[in-house]
PDB file of C-alpha atoms in Angstrom:
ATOM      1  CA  UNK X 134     -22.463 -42.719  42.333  1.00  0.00           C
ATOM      2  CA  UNK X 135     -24.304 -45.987  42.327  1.00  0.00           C
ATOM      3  CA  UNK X 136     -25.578 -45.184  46.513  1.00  0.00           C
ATOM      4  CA  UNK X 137     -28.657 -44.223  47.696  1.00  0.00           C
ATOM      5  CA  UNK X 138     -28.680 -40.111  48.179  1.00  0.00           C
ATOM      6  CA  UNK X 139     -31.060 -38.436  50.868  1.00  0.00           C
ATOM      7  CA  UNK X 140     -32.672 -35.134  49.504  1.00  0.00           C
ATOM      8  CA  UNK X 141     -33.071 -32.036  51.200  1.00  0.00           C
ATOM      9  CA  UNK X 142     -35.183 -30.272  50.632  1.00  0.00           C
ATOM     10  CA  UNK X 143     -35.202 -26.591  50.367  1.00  0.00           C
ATOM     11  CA  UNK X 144     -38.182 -24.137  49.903  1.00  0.00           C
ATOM     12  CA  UNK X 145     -38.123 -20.160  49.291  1.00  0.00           C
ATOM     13  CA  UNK X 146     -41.110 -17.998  49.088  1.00  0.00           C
ATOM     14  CA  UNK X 147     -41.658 -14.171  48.574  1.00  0.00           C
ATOM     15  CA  UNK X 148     -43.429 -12.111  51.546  1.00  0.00           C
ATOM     16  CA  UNK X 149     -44.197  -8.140  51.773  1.00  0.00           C
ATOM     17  CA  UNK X 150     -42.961  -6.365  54.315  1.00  0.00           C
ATOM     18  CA  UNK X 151     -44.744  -3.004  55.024  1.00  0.00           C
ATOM     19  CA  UNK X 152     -42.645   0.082  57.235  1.00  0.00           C
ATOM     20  CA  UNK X 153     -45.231   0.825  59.153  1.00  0.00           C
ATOM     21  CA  UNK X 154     -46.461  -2.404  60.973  1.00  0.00           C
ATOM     22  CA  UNK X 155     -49.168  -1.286  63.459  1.00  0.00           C
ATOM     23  CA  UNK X 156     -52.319  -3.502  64.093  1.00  0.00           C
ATOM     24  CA  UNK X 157     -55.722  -3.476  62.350  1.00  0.00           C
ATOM     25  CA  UNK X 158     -57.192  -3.246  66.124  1.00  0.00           C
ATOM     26  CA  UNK X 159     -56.197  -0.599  69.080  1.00  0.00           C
ATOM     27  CA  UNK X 160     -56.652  -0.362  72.516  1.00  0.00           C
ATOM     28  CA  UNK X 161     -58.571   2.621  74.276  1.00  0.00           C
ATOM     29  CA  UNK X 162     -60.302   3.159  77.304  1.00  0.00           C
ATOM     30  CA  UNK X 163     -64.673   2.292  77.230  1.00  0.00           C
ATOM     31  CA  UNK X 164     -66.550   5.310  76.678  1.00  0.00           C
ATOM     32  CA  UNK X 165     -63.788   7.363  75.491  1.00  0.00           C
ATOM     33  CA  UNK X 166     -65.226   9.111  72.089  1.00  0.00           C
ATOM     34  CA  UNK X 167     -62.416   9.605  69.403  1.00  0.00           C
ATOM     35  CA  UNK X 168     -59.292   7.383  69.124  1.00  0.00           C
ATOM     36  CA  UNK X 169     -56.164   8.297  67.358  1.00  0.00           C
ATOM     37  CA  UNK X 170     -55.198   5.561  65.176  1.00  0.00           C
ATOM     38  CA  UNK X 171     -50.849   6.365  65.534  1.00  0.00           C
ATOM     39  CA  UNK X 172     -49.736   5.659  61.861  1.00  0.00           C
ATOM     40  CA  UNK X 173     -45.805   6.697  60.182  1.00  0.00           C
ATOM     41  CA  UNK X 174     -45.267   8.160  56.696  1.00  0.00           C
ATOM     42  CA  UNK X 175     -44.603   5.198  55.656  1.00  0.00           C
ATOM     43  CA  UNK X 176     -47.430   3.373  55.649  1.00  0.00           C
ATOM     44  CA  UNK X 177     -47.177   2.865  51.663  1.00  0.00           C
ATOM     45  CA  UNK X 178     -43.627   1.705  51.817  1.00  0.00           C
ATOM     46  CA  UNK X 179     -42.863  -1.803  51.643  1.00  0.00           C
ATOM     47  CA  UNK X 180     -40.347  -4.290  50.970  1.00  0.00           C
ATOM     48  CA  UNK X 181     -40.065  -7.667  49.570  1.00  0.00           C
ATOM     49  CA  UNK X 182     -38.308  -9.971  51.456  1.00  0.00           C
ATOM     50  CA  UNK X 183     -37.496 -13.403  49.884  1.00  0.00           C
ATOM     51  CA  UNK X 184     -37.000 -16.090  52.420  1.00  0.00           C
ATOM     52  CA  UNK X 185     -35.538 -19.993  52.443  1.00  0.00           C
ATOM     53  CA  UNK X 186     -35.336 -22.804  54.992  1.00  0.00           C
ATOM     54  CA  UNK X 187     -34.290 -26.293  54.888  1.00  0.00           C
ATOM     55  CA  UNK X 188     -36.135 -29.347  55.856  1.00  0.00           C
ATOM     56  CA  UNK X 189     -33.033 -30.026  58.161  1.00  0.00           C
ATOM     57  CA  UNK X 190     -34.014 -27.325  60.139  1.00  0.00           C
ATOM     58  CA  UNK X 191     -31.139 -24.308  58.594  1.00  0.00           C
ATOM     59  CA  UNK X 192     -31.978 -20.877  57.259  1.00  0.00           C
ATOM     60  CA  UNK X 193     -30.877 -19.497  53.642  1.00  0.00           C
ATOM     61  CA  UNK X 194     -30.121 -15.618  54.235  1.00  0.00           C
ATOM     62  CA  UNK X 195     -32.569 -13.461  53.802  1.00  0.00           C
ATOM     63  CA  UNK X 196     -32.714 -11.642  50.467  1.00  0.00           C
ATOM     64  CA  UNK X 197     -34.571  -7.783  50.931  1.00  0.00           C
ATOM     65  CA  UNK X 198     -35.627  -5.798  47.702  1.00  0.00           C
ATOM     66  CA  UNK X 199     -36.319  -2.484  48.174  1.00  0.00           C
ATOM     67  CA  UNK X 200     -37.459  -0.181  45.258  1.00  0.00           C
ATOM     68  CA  UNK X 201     -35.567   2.393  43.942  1.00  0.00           C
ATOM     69  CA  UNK X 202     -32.227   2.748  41.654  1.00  0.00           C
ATOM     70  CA  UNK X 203     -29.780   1.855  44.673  1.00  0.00           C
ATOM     71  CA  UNK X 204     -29.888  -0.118  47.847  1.00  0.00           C
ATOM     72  CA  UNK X 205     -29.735   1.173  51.267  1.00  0.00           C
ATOM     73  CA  UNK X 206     -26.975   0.468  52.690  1.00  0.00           C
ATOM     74  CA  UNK X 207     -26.730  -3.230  54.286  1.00  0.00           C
ATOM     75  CA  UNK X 208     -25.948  -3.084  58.420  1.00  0.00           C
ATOM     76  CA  UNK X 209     -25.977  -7.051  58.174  1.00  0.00           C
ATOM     77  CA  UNK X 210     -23.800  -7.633  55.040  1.00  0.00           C
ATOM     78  CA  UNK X 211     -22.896 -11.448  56.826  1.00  0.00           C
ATOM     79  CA  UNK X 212     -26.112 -12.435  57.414  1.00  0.00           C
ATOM     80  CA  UNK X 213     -28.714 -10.769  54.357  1.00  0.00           C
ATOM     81  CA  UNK X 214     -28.392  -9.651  51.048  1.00  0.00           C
ATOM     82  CA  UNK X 215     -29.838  -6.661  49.708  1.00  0.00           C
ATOM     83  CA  UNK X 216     -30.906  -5.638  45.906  1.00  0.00           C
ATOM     84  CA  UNK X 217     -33.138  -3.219  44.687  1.00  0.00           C
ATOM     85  CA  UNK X 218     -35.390  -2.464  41.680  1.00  0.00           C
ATOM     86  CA  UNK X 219     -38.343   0.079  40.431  1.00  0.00           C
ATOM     87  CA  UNK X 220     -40.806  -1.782  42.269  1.00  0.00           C
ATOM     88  CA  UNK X 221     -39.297  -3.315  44.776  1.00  0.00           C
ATOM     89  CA  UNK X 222     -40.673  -7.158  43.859  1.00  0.00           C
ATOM     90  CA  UNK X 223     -38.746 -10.512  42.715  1.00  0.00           C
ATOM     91  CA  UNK X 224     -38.216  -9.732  39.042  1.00  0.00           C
ATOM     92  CA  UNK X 225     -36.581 -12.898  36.599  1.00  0.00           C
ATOM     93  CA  UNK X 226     -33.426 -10.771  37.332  1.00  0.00           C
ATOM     94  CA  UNK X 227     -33.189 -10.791  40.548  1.00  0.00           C
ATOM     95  CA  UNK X 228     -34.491 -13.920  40.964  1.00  0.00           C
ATOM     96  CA  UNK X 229     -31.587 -15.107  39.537  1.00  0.00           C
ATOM     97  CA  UNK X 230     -29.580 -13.149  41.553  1.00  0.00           C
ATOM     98  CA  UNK X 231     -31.006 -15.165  44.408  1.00  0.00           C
ATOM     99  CA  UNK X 232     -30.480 -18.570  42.849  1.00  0.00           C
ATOM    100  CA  UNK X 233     -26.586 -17.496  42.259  1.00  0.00           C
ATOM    101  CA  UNK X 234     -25.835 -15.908  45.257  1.00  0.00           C
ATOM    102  CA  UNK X 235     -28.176 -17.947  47.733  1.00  0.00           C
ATOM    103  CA  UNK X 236     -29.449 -20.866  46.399  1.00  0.00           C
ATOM    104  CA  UNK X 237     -26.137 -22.533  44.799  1.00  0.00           C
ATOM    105  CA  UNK X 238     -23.538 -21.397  47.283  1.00  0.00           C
ATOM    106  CA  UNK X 239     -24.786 -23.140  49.919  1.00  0.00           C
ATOM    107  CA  UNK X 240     -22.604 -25.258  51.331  1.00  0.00           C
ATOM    108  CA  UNK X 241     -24.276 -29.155  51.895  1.00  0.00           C
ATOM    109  CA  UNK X 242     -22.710 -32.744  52.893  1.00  0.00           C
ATOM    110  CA  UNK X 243     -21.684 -34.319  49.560  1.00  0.00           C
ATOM    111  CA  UNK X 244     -24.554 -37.262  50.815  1.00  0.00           C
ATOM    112  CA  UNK X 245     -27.458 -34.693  49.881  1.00  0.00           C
ATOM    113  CA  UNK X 246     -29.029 -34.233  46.670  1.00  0.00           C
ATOM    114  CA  UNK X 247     -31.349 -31.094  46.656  1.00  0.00           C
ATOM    115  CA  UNK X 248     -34.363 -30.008  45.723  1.00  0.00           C
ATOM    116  CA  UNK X 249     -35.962 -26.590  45.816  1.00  0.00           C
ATOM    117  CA  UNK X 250     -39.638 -26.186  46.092  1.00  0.00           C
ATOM    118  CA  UNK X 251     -41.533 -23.266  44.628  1.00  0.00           C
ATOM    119  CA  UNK X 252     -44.834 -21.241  44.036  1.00  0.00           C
ATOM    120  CA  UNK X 253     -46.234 -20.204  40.429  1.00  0.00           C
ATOM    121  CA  UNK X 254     -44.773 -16.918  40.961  1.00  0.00           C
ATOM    122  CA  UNK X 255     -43.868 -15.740  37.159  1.00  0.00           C
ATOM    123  CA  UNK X 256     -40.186 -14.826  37.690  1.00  0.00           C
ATOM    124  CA  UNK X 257     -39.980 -18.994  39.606  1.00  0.00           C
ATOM    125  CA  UNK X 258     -41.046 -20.114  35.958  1.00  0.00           C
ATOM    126  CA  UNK X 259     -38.947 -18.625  33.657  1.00  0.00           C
ATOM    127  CA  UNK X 260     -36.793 -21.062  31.708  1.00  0.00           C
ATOM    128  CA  UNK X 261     -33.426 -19.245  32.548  1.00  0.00           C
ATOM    129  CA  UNK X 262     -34.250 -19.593  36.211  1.00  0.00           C
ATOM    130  CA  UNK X 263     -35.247 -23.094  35.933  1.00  0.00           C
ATOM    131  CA  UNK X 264     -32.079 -24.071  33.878  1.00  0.00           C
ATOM    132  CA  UNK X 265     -30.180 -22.582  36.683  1.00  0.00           C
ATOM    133  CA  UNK X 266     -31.581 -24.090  39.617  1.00  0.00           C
ATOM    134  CA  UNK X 267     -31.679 -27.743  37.617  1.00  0.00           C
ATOM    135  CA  UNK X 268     -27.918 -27.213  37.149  1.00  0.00           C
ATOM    136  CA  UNK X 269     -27.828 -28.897  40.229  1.00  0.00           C
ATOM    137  CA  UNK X 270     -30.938 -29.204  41.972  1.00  0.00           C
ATOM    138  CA  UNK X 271     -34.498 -30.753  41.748  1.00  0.00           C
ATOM    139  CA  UNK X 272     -37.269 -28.266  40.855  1.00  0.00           C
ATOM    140  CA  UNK X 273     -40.785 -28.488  42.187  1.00  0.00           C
ATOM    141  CA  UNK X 274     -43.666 -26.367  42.198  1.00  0.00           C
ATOM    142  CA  UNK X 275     -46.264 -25.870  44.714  1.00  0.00           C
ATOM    143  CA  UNK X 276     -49.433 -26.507  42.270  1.00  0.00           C
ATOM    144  CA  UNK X 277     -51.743 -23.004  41.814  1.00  0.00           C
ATOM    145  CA  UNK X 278     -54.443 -22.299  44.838  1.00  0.00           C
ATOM    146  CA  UNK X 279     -52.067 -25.051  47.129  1.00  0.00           C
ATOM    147  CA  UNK X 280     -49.403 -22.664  48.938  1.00  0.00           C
ATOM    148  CA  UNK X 281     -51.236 -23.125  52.303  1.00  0.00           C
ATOM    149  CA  UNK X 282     -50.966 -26.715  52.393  1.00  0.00           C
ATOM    150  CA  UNK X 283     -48.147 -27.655  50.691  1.00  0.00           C
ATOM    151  CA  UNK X 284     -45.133 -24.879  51.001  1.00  0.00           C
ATOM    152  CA  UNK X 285     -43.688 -25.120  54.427  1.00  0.00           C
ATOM    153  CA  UNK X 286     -43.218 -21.412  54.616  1.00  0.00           C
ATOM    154  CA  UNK X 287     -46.887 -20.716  54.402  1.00  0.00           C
ATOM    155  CA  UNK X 288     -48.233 -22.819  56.861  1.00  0.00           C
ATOM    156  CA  UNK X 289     -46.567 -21.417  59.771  1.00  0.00           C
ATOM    157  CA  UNK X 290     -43.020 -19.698  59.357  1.00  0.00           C
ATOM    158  CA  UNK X 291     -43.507 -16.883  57.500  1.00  0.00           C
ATOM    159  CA  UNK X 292     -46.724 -15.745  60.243  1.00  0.00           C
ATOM    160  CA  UNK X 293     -43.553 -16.385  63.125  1.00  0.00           C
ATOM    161  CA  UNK X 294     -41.580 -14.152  61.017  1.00  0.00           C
ATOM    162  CA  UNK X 295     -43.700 -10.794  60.529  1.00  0.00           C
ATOM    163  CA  UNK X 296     -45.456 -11.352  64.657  1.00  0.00           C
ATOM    164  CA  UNK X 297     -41.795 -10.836  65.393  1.00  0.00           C
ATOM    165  CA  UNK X 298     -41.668  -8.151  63.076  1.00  0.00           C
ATOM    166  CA  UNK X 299     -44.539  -6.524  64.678  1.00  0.00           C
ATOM    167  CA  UNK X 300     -42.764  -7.002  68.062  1.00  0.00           C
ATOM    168  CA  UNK X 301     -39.819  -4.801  67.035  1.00  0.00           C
ATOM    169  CA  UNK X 302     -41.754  -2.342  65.388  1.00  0.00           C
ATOM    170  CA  UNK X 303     -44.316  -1.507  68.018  1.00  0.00           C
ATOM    171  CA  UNK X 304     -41.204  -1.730  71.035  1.00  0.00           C
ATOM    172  CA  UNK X 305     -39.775   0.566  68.502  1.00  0.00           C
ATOM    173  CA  UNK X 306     -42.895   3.190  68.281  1.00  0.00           C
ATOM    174  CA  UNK X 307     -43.527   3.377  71.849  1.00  0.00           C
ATOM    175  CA  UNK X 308     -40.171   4.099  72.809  1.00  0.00           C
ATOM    176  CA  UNK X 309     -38.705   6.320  69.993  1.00  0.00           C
ATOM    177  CA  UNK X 310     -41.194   6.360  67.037  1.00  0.00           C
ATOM    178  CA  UNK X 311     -43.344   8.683  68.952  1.00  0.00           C
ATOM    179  CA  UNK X 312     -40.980  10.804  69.864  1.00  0.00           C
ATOM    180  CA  UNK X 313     -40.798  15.114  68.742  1.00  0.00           C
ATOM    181  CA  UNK X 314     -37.506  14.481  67.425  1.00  0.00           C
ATOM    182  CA  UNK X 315     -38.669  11.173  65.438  1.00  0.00           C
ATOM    183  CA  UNK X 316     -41.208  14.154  63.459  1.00  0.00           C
ATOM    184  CA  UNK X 317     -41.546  16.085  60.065  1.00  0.00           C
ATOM    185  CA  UNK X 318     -41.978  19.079  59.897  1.00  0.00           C
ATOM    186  CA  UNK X 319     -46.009  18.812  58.967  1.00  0.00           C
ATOM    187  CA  UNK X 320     -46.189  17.131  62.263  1.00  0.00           C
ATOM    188  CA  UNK X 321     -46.113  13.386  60.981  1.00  0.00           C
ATOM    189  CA  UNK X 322     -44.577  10.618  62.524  1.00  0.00           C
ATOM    190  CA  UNK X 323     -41.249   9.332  60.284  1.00  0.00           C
ATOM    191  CA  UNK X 324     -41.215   5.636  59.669  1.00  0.00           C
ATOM    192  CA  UNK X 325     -38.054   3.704  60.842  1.00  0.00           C
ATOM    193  CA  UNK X 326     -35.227   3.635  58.842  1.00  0.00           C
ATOM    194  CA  UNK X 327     -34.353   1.188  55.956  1.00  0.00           C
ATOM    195  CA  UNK X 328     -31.333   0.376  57.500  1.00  0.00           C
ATOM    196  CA  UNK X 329     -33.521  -0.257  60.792  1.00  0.00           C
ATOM    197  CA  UNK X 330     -35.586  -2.870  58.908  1.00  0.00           C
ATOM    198  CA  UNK X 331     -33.412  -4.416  57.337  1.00  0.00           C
ATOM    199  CA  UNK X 332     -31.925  -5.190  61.363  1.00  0.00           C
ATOM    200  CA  UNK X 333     -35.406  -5.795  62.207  1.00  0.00           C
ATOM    201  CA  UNK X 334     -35.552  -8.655  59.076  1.00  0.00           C
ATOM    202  CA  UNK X 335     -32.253  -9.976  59.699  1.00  0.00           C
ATOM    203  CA  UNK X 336     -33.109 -10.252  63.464  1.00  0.00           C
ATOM    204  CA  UNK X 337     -36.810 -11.942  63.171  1.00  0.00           C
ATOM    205  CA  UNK X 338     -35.170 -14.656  60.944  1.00  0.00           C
ATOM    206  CA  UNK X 339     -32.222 -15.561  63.158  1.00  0.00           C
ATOM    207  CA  UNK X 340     -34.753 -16.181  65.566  1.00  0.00           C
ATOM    208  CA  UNK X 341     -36.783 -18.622  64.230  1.00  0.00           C
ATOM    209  CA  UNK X 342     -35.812 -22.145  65.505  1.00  0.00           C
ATOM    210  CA  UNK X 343     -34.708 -25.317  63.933  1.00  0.00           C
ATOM    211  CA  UNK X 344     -37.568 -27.469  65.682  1.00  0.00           C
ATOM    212  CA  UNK X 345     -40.095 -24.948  63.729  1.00  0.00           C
ATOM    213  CA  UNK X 346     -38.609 -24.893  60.529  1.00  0.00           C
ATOM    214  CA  UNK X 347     -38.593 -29.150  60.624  1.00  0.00           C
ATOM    215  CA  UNK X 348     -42.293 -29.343  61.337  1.00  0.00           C
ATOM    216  CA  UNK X 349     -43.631 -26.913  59.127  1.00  0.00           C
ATOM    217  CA  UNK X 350     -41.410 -29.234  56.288  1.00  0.00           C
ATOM    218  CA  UNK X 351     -43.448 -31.919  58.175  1.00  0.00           C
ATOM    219  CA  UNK X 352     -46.774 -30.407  58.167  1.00  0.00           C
ATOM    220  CA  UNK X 353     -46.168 -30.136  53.923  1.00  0.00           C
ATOM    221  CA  UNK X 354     -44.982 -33.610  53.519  1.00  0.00           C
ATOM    222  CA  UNK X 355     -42.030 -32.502  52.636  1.00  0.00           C
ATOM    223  CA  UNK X 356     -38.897 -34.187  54.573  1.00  0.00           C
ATOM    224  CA  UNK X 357     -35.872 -35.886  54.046  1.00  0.00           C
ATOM    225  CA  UNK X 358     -36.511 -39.236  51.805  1.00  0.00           C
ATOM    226  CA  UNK X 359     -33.807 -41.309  49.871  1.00  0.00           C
ATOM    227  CA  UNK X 360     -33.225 -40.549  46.104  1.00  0.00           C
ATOM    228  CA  UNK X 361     -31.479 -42.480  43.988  1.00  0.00           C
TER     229      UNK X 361
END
């Protein structure tokens, strides 16, 4: 009890996640005179996808809230959870959801303290949530107008995240998004699947790399430091 404890430190942020993910620019040839801009039928839809990292380099699993009464069903139940709600955005509910079922059963080496680092979102503030997560954590909050420089996600991880996002949505278009079958019946294209995005989600974040995750911790001042 008396020894020195190092802290790791832990940071989760809240990122939309839109169905349709085409780029603000296209390609076309010079001179040609009308473009067709290729956009799904789900260019409203979204997602909110709560992510967390670790300052050792480890990932938290995603957590993906949809809106509606029920969840889709989850094709990466080991990896992600899924939740839903009317609006499809990190309520004080479900935020406590995540600090249950994410946050505190993580498994860490008994010689870590932790602490969890997060932005002035209204459902991070609410005194239920922080009595949770002080149960057996440090709480810290990124101060108002300072996400860019001082939580880890921000600066470069969650940008990784949605380019490779992007990556499997346009492979995605140009190989079966654009397809006749892939249609309605008006003629529109149909967005992917939610059960699709939710692969596409779990995928991007497995891919993101230790080496990344410890230098955007870095980048914050936020690493490993002893605690007493």
């Amino acid at each position: 009890e008396g020894k020195d404890k190092k802290l790791l430190v832990g940071n989760m942020d809240q990122t939309p996640i839109y169905f349709d993910m085409r780029r603000n620019t296209t390609y076309h040839y010079k001179g040609e005179r009308s473009i067709k801009l290729i956009r799904t039928n789900g260019h409203k839809k979204r997602v909110t996808v709560c992510l967390a990292m670790l300052s050792d380099g480890s990932k938290l699993p995603p957590f993906i809230i949809f809106k509606g009464q029920n969840p889709p069903t989850n094709p990466c139940q080991k990896t992600c959870v899924v939740a839903s709600n009317s609006n499809a955005w990190i309520t004080e509910s479900l935020m406590e959801t995540w600090v249950l079922e994410i946050w505190r059963k993580m498994k860490i080496d008994e010689k870590f303290k932790k602490l969890l680092i997060l932005d002035h979102c209204s459902s991070h503030r609410k005194d239920k949530i922080k009595d949770l997560i002080k149960e057996d954590s440090f709480l810290e909050y990124v101060p108002p107008g300072c996400t860019s420089l001082g939580q880890p996600l921000d600066l470069r991880i969650n940008k990784i995240f949605k380019d490779k996002l992007r990556e499997y949505y346009e492979e995605w278009i140009s190989k079966l998004g654009l397809l006749k079958s892939n249609t309605t019946k008006n003629g529109n294209i149909k967005a992917p699947s939610s059960i699709l995005v939710i692969k596409w989600i779990n995928k991007a974040w497995s891919s993101i790399d230790a080496d990344s995750i410890i230098a955007s911790f870095k980048a914050a001042g936020k690493t490993h430091f002893n605690q007493k």
